[in-house]
Coordinates of C-alpha atoms in Angstrom, one line a residue:
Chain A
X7 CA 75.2 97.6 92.4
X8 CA 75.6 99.1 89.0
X9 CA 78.7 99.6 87.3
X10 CA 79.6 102.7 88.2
X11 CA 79.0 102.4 91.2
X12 CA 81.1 99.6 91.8
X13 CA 83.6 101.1 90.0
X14 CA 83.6 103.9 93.3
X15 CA 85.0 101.0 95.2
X16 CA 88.5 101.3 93.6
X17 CA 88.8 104.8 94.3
X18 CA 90.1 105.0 97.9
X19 CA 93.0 102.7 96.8
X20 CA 94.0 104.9 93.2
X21 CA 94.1 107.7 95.6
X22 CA 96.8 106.1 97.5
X23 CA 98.2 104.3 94.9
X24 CA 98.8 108.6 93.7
X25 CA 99.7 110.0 97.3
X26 CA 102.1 107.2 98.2
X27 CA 103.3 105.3 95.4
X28 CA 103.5 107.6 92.1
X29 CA 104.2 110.9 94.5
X30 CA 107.2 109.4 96.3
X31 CA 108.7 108.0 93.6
X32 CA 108.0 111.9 92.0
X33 CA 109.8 113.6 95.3
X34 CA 112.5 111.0 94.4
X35 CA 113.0 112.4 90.8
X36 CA 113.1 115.7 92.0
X37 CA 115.6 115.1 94.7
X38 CA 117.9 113.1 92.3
X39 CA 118.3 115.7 89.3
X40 CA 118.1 118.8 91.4
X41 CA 121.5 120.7 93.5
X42 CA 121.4 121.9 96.9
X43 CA 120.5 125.2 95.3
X44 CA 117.2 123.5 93.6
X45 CA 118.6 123.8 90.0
X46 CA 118.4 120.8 87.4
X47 CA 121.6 119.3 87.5
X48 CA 122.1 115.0 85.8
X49 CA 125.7 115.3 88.5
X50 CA 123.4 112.7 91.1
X51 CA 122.8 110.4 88.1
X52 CA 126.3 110.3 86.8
X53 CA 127.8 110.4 90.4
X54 CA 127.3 106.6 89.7
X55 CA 130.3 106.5 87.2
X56 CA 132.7 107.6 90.6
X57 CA 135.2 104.8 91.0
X58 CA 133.8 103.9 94.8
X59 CA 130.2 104.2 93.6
X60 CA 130.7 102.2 90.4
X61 CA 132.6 99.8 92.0
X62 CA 129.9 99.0 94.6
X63 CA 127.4 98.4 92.1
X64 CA 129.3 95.8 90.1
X65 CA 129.6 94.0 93.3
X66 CA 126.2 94.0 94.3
X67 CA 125.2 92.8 90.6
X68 CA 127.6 90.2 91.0
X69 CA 126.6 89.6 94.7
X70 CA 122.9 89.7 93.4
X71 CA 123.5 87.6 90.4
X72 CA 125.6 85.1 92.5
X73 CA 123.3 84.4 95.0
X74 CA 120.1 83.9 92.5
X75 CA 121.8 81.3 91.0
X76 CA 123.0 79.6 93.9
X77 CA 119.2 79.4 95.3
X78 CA 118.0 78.4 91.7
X79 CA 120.5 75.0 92.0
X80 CA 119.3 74.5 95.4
X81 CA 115.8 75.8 94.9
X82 CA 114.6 73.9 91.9
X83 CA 115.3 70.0 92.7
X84 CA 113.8 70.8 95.8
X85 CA 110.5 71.5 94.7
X86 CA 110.6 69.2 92.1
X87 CA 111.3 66.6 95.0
X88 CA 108.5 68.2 96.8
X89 CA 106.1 68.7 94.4
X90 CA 106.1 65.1 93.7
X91 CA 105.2 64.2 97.5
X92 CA 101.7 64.3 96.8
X93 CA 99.2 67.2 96.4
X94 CA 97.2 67.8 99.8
X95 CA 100.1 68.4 101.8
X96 CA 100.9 71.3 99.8
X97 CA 99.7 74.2 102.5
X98 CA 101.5 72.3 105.3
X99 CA 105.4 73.0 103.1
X100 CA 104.3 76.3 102.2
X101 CA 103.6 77.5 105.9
X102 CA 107.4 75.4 106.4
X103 CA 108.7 77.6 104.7
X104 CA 107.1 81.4 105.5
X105 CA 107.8 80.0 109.3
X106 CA 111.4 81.6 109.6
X107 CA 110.0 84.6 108.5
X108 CA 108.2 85.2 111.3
X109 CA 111.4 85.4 112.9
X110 CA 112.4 88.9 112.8
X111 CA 115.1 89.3 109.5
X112 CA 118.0 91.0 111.6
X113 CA 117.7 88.8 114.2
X114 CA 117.6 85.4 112.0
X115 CA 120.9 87.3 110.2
X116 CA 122.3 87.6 113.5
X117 CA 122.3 84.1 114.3
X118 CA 123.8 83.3 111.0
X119 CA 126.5 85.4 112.5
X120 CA 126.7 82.9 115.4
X121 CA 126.7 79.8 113.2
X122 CA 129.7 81.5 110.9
X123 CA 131.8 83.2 113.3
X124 CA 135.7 82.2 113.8
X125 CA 134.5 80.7 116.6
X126 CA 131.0 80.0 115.7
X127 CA 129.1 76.9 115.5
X128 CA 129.9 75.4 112.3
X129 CA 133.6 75.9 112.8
X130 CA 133.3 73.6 116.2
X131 CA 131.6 70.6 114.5
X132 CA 134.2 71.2 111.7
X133 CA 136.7 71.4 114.1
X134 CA 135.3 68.3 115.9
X135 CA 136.0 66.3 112.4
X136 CA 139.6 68.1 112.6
X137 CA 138.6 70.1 109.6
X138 CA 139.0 74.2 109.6
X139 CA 138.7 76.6 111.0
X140 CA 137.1 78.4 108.2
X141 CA 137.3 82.2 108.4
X142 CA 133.9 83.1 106.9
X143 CA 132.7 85.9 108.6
X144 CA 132.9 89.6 106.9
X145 CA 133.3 88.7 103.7
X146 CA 131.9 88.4 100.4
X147 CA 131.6 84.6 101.0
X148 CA 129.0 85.7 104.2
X149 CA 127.4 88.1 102.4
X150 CA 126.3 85.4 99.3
X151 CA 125.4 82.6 102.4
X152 CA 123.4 85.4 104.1
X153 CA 121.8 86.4 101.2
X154 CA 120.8 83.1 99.7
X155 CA 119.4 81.8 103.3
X156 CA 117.7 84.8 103.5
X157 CA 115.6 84.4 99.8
X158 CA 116.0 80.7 99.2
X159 CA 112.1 80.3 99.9
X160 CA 111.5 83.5 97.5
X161 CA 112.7 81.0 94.9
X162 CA 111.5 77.7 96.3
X163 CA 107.7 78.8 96.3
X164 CA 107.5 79.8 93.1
X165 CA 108.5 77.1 91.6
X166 CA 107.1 74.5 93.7
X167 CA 103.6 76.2 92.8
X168 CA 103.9 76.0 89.2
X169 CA 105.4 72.8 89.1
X170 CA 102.1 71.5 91.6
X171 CA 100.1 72.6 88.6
X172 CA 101.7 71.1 86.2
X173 CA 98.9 68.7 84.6
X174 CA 99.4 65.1 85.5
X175 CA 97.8 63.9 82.6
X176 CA 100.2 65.4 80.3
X177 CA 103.2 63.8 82.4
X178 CA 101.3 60.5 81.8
X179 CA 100.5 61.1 78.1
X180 CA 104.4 62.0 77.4
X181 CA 105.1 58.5 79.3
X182 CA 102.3 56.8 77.0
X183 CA 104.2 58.1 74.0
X184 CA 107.1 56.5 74.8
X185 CA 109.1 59.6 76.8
X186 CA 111.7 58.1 79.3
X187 CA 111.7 60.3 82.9
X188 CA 114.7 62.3 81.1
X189 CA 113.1 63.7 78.3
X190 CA 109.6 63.7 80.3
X191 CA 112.1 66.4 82.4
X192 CA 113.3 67.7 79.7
X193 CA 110.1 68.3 77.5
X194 CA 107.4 68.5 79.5
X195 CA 109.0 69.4 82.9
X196 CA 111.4 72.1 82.4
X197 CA 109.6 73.7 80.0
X198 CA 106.4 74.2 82.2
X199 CA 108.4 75.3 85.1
X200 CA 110.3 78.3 83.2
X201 CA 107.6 80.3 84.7
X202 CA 108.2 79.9 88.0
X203 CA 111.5 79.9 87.6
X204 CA 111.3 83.2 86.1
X205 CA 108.9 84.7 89.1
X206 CA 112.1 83.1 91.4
X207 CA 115.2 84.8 89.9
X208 CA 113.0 88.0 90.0
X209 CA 112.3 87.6 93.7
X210 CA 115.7 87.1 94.9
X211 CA 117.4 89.1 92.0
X212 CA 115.7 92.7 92.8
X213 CA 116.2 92.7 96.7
X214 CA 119.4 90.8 96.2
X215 CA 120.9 93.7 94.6
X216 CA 119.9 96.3 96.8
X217 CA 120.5 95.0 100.4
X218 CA 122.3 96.7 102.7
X219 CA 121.6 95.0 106.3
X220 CA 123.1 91.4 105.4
X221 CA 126.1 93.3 104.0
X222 CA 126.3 95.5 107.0
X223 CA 126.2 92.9 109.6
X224 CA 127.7 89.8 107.5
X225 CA 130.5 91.9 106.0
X226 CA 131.4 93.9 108.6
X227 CA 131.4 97.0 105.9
X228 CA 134.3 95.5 104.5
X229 CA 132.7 95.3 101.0
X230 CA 130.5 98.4 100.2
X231 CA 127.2 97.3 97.9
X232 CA 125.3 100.1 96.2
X233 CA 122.5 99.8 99.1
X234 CA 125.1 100.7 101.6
X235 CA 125.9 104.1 99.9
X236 CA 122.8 104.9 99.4
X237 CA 122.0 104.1 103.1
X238 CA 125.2 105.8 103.9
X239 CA 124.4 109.3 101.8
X240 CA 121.0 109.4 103.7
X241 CA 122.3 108.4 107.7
X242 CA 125.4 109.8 107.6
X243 CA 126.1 112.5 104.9
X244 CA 123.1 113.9 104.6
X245 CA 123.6 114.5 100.9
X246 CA 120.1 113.4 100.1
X247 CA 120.4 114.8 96.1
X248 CA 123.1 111.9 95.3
X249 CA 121.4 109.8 97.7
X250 CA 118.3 110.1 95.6
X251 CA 120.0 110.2 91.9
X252 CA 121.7 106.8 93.3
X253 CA 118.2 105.4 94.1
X254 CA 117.5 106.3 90.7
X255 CA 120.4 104.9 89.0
X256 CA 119.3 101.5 91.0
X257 CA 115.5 101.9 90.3
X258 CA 117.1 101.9 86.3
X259 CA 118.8 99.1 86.6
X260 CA 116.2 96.6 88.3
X261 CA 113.3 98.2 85.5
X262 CA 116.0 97.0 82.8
X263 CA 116.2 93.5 84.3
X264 CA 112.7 94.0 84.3
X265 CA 112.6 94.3 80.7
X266 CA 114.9 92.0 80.1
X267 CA 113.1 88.8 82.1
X268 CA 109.6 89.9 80.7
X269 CA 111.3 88.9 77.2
X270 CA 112.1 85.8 78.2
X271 CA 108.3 85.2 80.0
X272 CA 106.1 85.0 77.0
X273 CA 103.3 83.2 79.2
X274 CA 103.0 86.5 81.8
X275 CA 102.8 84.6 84.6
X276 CA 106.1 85.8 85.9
X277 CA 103.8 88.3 87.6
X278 CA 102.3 85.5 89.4
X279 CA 105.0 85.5 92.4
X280 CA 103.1 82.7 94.9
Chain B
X6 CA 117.6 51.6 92.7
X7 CA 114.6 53.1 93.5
X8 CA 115.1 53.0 97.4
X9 CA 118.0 54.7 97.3
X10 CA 116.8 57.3 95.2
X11 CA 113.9 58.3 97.3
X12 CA 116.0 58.4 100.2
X13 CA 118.7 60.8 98.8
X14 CA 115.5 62.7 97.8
X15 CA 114.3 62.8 101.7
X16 CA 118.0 63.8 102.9
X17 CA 118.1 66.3 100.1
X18 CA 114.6 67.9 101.8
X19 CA 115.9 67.6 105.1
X20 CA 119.0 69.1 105.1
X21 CA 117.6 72.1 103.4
X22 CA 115.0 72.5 106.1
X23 CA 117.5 71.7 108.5
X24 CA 119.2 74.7 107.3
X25 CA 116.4 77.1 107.2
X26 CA 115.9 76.6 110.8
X27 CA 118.9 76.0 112.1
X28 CA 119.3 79.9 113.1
X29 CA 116.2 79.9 115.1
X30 CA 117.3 77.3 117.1
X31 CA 120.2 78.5 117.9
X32 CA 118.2 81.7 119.0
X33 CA 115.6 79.5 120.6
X34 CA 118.9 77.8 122.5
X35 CA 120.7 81.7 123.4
X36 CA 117.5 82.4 125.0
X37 CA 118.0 80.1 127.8
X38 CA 121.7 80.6 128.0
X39 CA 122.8 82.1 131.0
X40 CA 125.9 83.4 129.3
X41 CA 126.4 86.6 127.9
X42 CA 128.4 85.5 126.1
X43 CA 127.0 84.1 122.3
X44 CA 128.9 80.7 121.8
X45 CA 129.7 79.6 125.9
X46 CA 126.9 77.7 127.1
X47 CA 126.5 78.9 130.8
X48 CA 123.4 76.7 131.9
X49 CA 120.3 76.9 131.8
X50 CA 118.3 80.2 132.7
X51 CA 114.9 81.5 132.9
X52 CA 116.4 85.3 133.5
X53 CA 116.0 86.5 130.1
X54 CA 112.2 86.0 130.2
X55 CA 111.4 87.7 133.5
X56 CA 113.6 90.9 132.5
X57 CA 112.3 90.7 129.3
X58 CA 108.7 91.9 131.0
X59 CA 110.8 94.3 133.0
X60 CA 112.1 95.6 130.5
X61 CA 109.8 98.6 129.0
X62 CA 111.5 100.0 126.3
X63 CA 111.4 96.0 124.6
X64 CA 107.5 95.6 125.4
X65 CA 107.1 99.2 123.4
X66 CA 108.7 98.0 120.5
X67 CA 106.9 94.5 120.7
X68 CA 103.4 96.3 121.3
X69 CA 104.8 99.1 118.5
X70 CA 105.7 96.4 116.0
X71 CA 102.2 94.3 116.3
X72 CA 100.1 97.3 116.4
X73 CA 101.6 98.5 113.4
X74 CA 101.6 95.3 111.4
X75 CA 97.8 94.4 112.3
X76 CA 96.5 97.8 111.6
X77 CA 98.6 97.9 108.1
X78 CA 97.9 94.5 107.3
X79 CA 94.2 95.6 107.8
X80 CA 94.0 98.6 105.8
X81 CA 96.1 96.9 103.4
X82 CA 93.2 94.2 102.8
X83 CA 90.6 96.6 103.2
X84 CA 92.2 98.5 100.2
X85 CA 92.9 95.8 97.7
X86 CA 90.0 93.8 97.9
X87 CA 87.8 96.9 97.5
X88 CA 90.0 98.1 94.5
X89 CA 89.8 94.0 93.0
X90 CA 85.7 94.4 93.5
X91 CA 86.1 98.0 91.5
X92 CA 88.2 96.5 89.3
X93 CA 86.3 94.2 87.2
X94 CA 83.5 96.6 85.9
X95 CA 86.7 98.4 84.3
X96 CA 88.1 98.3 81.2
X97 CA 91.1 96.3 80.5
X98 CA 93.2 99.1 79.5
X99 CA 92.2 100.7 83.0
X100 CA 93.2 97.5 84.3
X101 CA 96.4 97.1 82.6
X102 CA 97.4 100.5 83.9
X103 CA 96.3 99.8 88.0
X104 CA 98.5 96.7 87.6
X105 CA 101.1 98.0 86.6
X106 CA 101.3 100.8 89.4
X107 CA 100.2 98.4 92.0
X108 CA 103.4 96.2 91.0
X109 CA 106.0 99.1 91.3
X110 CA 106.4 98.7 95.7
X111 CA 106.6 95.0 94.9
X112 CA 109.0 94.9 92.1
X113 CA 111.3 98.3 93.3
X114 CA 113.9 97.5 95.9
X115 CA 112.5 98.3 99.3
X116 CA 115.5 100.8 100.1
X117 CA 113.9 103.3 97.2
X118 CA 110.6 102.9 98.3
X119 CA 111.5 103.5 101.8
X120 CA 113.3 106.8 100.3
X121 CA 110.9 108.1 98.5
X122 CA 107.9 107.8 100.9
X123 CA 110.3 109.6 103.6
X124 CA 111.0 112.4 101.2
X125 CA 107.5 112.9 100.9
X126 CA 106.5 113.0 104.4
X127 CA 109.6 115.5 105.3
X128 CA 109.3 117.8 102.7
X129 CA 105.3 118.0 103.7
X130 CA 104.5 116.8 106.9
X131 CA 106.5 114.7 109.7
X132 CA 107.8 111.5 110.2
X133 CA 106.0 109.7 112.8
X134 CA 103.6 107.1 113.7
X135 CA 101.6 107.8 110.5
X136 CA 104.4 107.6 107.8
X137 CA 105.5 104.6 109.1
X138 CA 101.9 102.9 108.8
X139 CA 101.7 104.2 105.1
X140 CA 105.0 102.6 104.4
X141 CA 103.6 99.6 105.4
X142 CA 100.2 99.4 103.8
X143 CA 101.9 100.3 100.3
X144 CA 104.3 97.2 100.8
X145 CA 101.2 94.9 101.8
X146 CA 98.3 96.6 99.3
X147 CA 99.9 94.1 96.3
X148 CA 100.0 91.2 97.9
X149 CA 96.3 91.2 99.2
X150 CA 95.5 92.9 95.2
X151 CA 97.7 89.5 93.9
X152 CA 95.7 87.1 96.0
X153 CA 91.9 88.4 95.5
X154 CA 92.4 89.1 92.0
X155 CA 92.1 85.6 90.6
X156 CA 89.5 84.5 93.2
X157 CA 87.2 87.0 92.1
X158 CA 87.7 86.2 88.6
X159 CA 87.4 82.6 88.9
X160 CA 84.0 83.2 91.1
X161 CA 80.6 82.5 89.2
X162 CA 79.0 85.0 87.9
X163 CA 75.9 83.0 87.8
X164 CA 75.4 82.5 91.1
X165 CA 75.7 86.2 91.8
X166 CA 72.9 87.1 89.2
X167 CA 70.7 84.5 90.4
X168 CA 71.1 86.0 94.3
X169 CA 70.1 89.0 92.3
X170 CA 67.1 87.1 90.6
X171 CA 65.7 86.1 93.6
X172 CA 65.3 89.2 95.0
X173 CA 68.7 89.8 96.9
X174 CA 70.1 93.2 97.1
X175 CA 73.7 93.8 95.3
X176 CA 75.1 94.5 98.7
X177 CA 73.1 91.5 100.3
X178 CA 74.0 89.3 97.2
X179 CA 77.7 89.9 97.5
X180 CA 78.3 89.0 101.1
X181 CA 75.9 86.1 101.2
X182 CA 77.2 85.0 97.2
X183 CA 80.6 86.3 96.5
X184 CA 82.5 87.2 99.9
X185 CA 82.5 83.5 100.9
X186 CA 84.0 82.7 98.0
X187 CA 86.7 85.6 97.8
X188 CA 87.5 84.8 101.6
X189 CA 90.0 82.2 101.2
X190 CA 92.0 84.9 98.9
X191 CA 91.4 87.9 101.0
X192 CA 92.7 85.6 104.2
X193 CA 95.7 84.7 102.4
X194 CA 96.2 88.5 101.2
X195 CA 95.9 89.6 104.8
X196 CA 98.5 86.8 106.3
X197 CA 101.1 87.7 103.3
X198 CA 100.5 91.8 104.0
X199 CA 100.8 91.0 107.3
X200 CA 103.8 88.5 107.0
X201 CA 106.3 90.7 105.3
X202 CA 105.0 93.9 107.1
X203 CA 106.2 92.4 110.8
X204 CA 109.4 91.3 109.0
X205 CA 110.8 94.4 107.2
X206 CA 113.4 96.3 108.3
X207 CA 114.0 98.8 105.7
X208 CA 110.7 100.7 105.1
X209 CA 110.2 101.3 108.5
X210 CA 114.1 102.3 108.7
X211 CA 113.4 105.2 106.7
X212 CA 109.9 106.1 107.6
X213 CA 110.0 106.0 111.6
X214 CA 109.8 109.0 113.1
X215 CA 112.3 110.2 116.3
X216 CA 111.8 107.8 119.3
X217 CA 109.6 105.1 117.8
X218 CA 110.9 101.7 118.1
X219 CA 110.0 98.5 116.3
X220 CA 111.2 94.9 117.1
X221 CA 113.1 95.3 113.9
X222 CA 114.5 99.1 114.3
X223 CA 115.8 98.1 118.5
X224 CA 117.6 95.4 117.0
X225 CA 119.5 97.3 114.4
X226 CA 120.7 99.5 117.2
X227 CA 121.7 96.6 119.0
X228 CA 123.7 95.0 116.3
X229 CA 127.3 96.9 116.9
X230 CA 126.5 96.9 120.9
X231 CA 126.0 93.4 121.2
X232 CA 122.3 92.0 121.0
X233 CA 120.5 91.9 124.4
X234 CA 119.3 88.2 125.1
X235 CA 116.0 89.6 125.9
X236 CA 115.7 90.0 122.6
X237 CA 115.8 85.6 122.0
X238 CA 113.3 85.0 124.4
X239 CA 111.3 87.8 122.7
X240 CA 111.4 86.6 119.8
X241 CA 111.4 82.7 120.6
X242 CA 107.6 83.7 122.4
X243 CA 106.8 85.6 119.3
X244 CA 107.6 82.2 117.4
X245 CA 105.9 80.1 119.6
X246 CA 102.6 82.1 119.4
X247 CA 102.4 82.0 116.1
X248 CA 103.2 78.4 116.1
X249 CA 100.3 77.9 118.3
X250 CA 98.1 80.4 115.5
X251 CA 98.8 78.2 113.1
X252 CA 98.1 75.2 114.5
X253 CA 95.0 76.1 115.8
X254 CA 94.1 77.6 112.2
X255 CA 95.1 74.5 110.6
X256 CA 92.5 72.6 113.1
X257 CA 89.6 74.9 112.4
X258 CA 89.9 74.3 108.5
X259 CA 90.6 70.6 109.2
X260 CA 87.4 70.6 111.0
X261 CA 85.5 72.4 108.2
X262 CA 86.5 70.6 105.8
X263 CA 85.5 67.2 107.5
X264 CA 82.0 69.3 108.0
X265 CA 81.7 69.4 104.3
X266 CA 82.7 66.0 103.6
X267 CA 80.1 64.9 105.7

């Protein structure tokens, strides 16, 4: 096959990479800084600096910021612990964890919902030990637990599959130089990892801040996230201009966390999500 | 020292896992209650199952959901791997620039991608059937481009060219040569596209059309009304079947790999 030839081959995909990635995200432009009327308007965009709007973003950054860091503390000890376990059992943990995806999402939330209620499941084996009961459910406090189950392997994988390639022999030459496990961990370890780490807080940080479903079924729409107006301006309002110029508030705010972690990942391989 | 170290480690790993699937047992358990009711155990029950094949408007959304997921997961693949092939006679700047658009479904919440594809298909055609598979093929195209992009730059060249030398065709040469060794990458592309395609909720929240159910749509609506236990065995059967996928997967490449060994 000759080069230009083969180049043909990309062609049905960069058509619909055009009709349905770059197109929508067009329509979403033009819904966003256009009136009922059709007429350029920025009101959408700035709609975000509304007290209930603005509010419900600074709780999903915190919501979203919350919960990356509480998966990165569980996340990274645990594939360090794994990654040490030896290298051909390596597909078997992966599969462990994708396993509960193929549970369906709302349903795995909804049994969350069982194990938190007021009279949920954890509350009875706390109550058993005469501890509780702990009022959990719809609140802020169920959201982060939802959330974090929900995108603890997001942030597990990653970094197990950097630190798996992590050279032995460079473990082993840090040792012969007289490194004790601490610096080893410190020096050679951590440094290595960074870019799986990276890939993690990405993974859990951009759905984290706009979900709507865990905050709809775990809060009880007590607390209001960004993703929940938006849902809300397109299901119930029907004012699909701010619904749009919302979207594109959001879609500004993950690009500038974007921006901000590629900084920080000199390497590139934050790109490398699995 | 040591011993206990290693055994804080294992708890460490086991609780977490305990965790992660202590939900699904508790759904795996709710489908065998025979209480409505979520957190009374009422015995032991089979019922769920047999109204679960009764029930038609469940087995629609089941056969919906894997219908949809298969067929997107397999365009999906189709797609990327043909655009990674296409790819490499390009220029890097080319390159740069079909990266960076192939990352945006990945990297943008889903909730704006769901939008935006919705807009589309109101404002020019209709929500259906069809918008709803295109939803789903965007989300899985990057994962298949992700995971046959560095097989196919880590294959040899050489052995390609010497196909070539030896009088293969370039079409001939590539499935005999190169195919083989993309395959691992485009298997794992597909089971990724395919993965988070039967699990999202949002893009296909957005993109269905009137009257079109999938596993994960029929539960949303079931949420505020209580969900209906049919719904556990469902999905325990679902889980179960894909267990059984697995291991038999797992056995095949066991097998081959003992084959090559050998």
């Amino acid at each position: 096959m000759n080069t230009n030839k083969r180049k043909l081959l990309t062609g049905p995909y960069l058509v619909w990479a055009v009709g349905f990635i770059i197109l929508p995200l067009l329509m979403i432009l033009y819904y966003g800084l256009t009136n009922d009327s059709g007429s350029f308007t920025l009101d959408n965009l700035l709609a975000i600096a509304d007290p209930i709007h603005a509010k419900a973003l600074w709780e999903s950054v915190l919501i979203a910021l919350g919960s990356t860091l509480i998966s990165l503390v569980i996340a990274y000890p645990l594939a360090y612990i794994l990654s040490n376990m030896g290298g051909n059992k390596s597909g078997t943990i992966i599969m462990l964890f994708m396993l509960p995806m193929w549970i369906n999402f709302l349903l795995r939330i909804m049994a969350l919902q069982m194990i938190l209620a007021n009279t949920g499941i954890l509350n009875a084996i706390l109550g058993f030990f005469g501890i509780g009961p702990l009022h959990i459910m719809y609140s802020k406090t169920a959201i982060l637990i939802g959330m974090v189950y929900e995108y603890l392997p997001f942030m597990i994988l990653p970094i197990y599959n950097v630190m798996c390639k992590i050279d032995r022999n460079v473990i082993d030459a840090a040792r012969d130089l007289g490194a004790d496990t601490k610096t080893v961990f410190m020096h050679v370890i951590m440094p290595l990892s960074l870019p799986g780490v990276l890939s993690g807080i990405i993974m859990v940080f951009i759905p984290g801040i706009s979900e709507f479903v865990i905050a709809d079924i775990l809060g009880g729409s007590k607390v209001l996230l960004i993703g929940n107006v938006i849902d809300q301006e397109f299901s119930l309002t029907n004012n699909w201009h701010l619904g749009s110029g919302l979207s594109i508030v959001l879609m500004i705010f993950i690009f500038i966390s974007m921006a901000i972690m590629n900084k920080y990942d000199k390497s590139g391989e934050g790109q490398m999500i699995w | 020292m040591v011993k206990t170290k290693s055994f804080l480690q294992k708890f460490y790993v086991g609780l977490i896992f305990t965790i992660l699937y202590a939900p699904i047992a508790v759904l795996i358990v709710c489908s065998f209650n025979a209480s409505k009711a979520r957190t009374i155990w009422g015995g032991f029950t089979l019922d769920w199952y047999v109204q679960l094949f009764q029930n038609e408007a469940v087995i629609d959304a089941v056969k919906t959901s894997l219908m949809l997921t298969t067929s997107a997961a397999l365009i999906a693949t189709l797609l990327g791997t043909f655009a990674c092939i296409g790819m490499t006679v390009m220029s890097k700047r080319s390159q740069a620039v079909i990266g960076t658009v192939t990352n945006i479904p990945m990297l943008n919440a889903d909730i704006v991608t769901g939008i935006a594809i919705m807009l589309l298909f109101v404002r020019f055609m209709k929500l259906g059937y069809t918008s709803m598979l295109i939803g789903h093929v965007t989300l899985g195209i990057p994962y298949v481009i992700l995971n046959v992009n560095p097989r196919l730059r880590s294959a040899s060249k050489t052995t390609y060219e010497a196909a070539l030398d030896l009088g293969a065709g370039p079409v001939y040469a590539f499935i005999k040569v190169v195919l083989p060794e993309l395959m691992p990458g485009i298997m794992a592309g597909f089971l990724m596209a395919f993965t988070i395609s039967l699990d999202d909720f949002i893009i296909t929240y957005f993109t269905k059309g009137a009257g079109i159910n999938t596993i994960s749509t029929m539960l949303y609506q079931e949420v505020r009304r209580g969900i209906n236990p049919e719904m556990y065995a469902m999905s325990t059967l679902l889980f179960l079947a894909i267990l059984l996928i697995l291991f038999v997967v797992n056995r095949i490449g066991a097998k081959q790999d003992e084959m090559k060994v050998y």
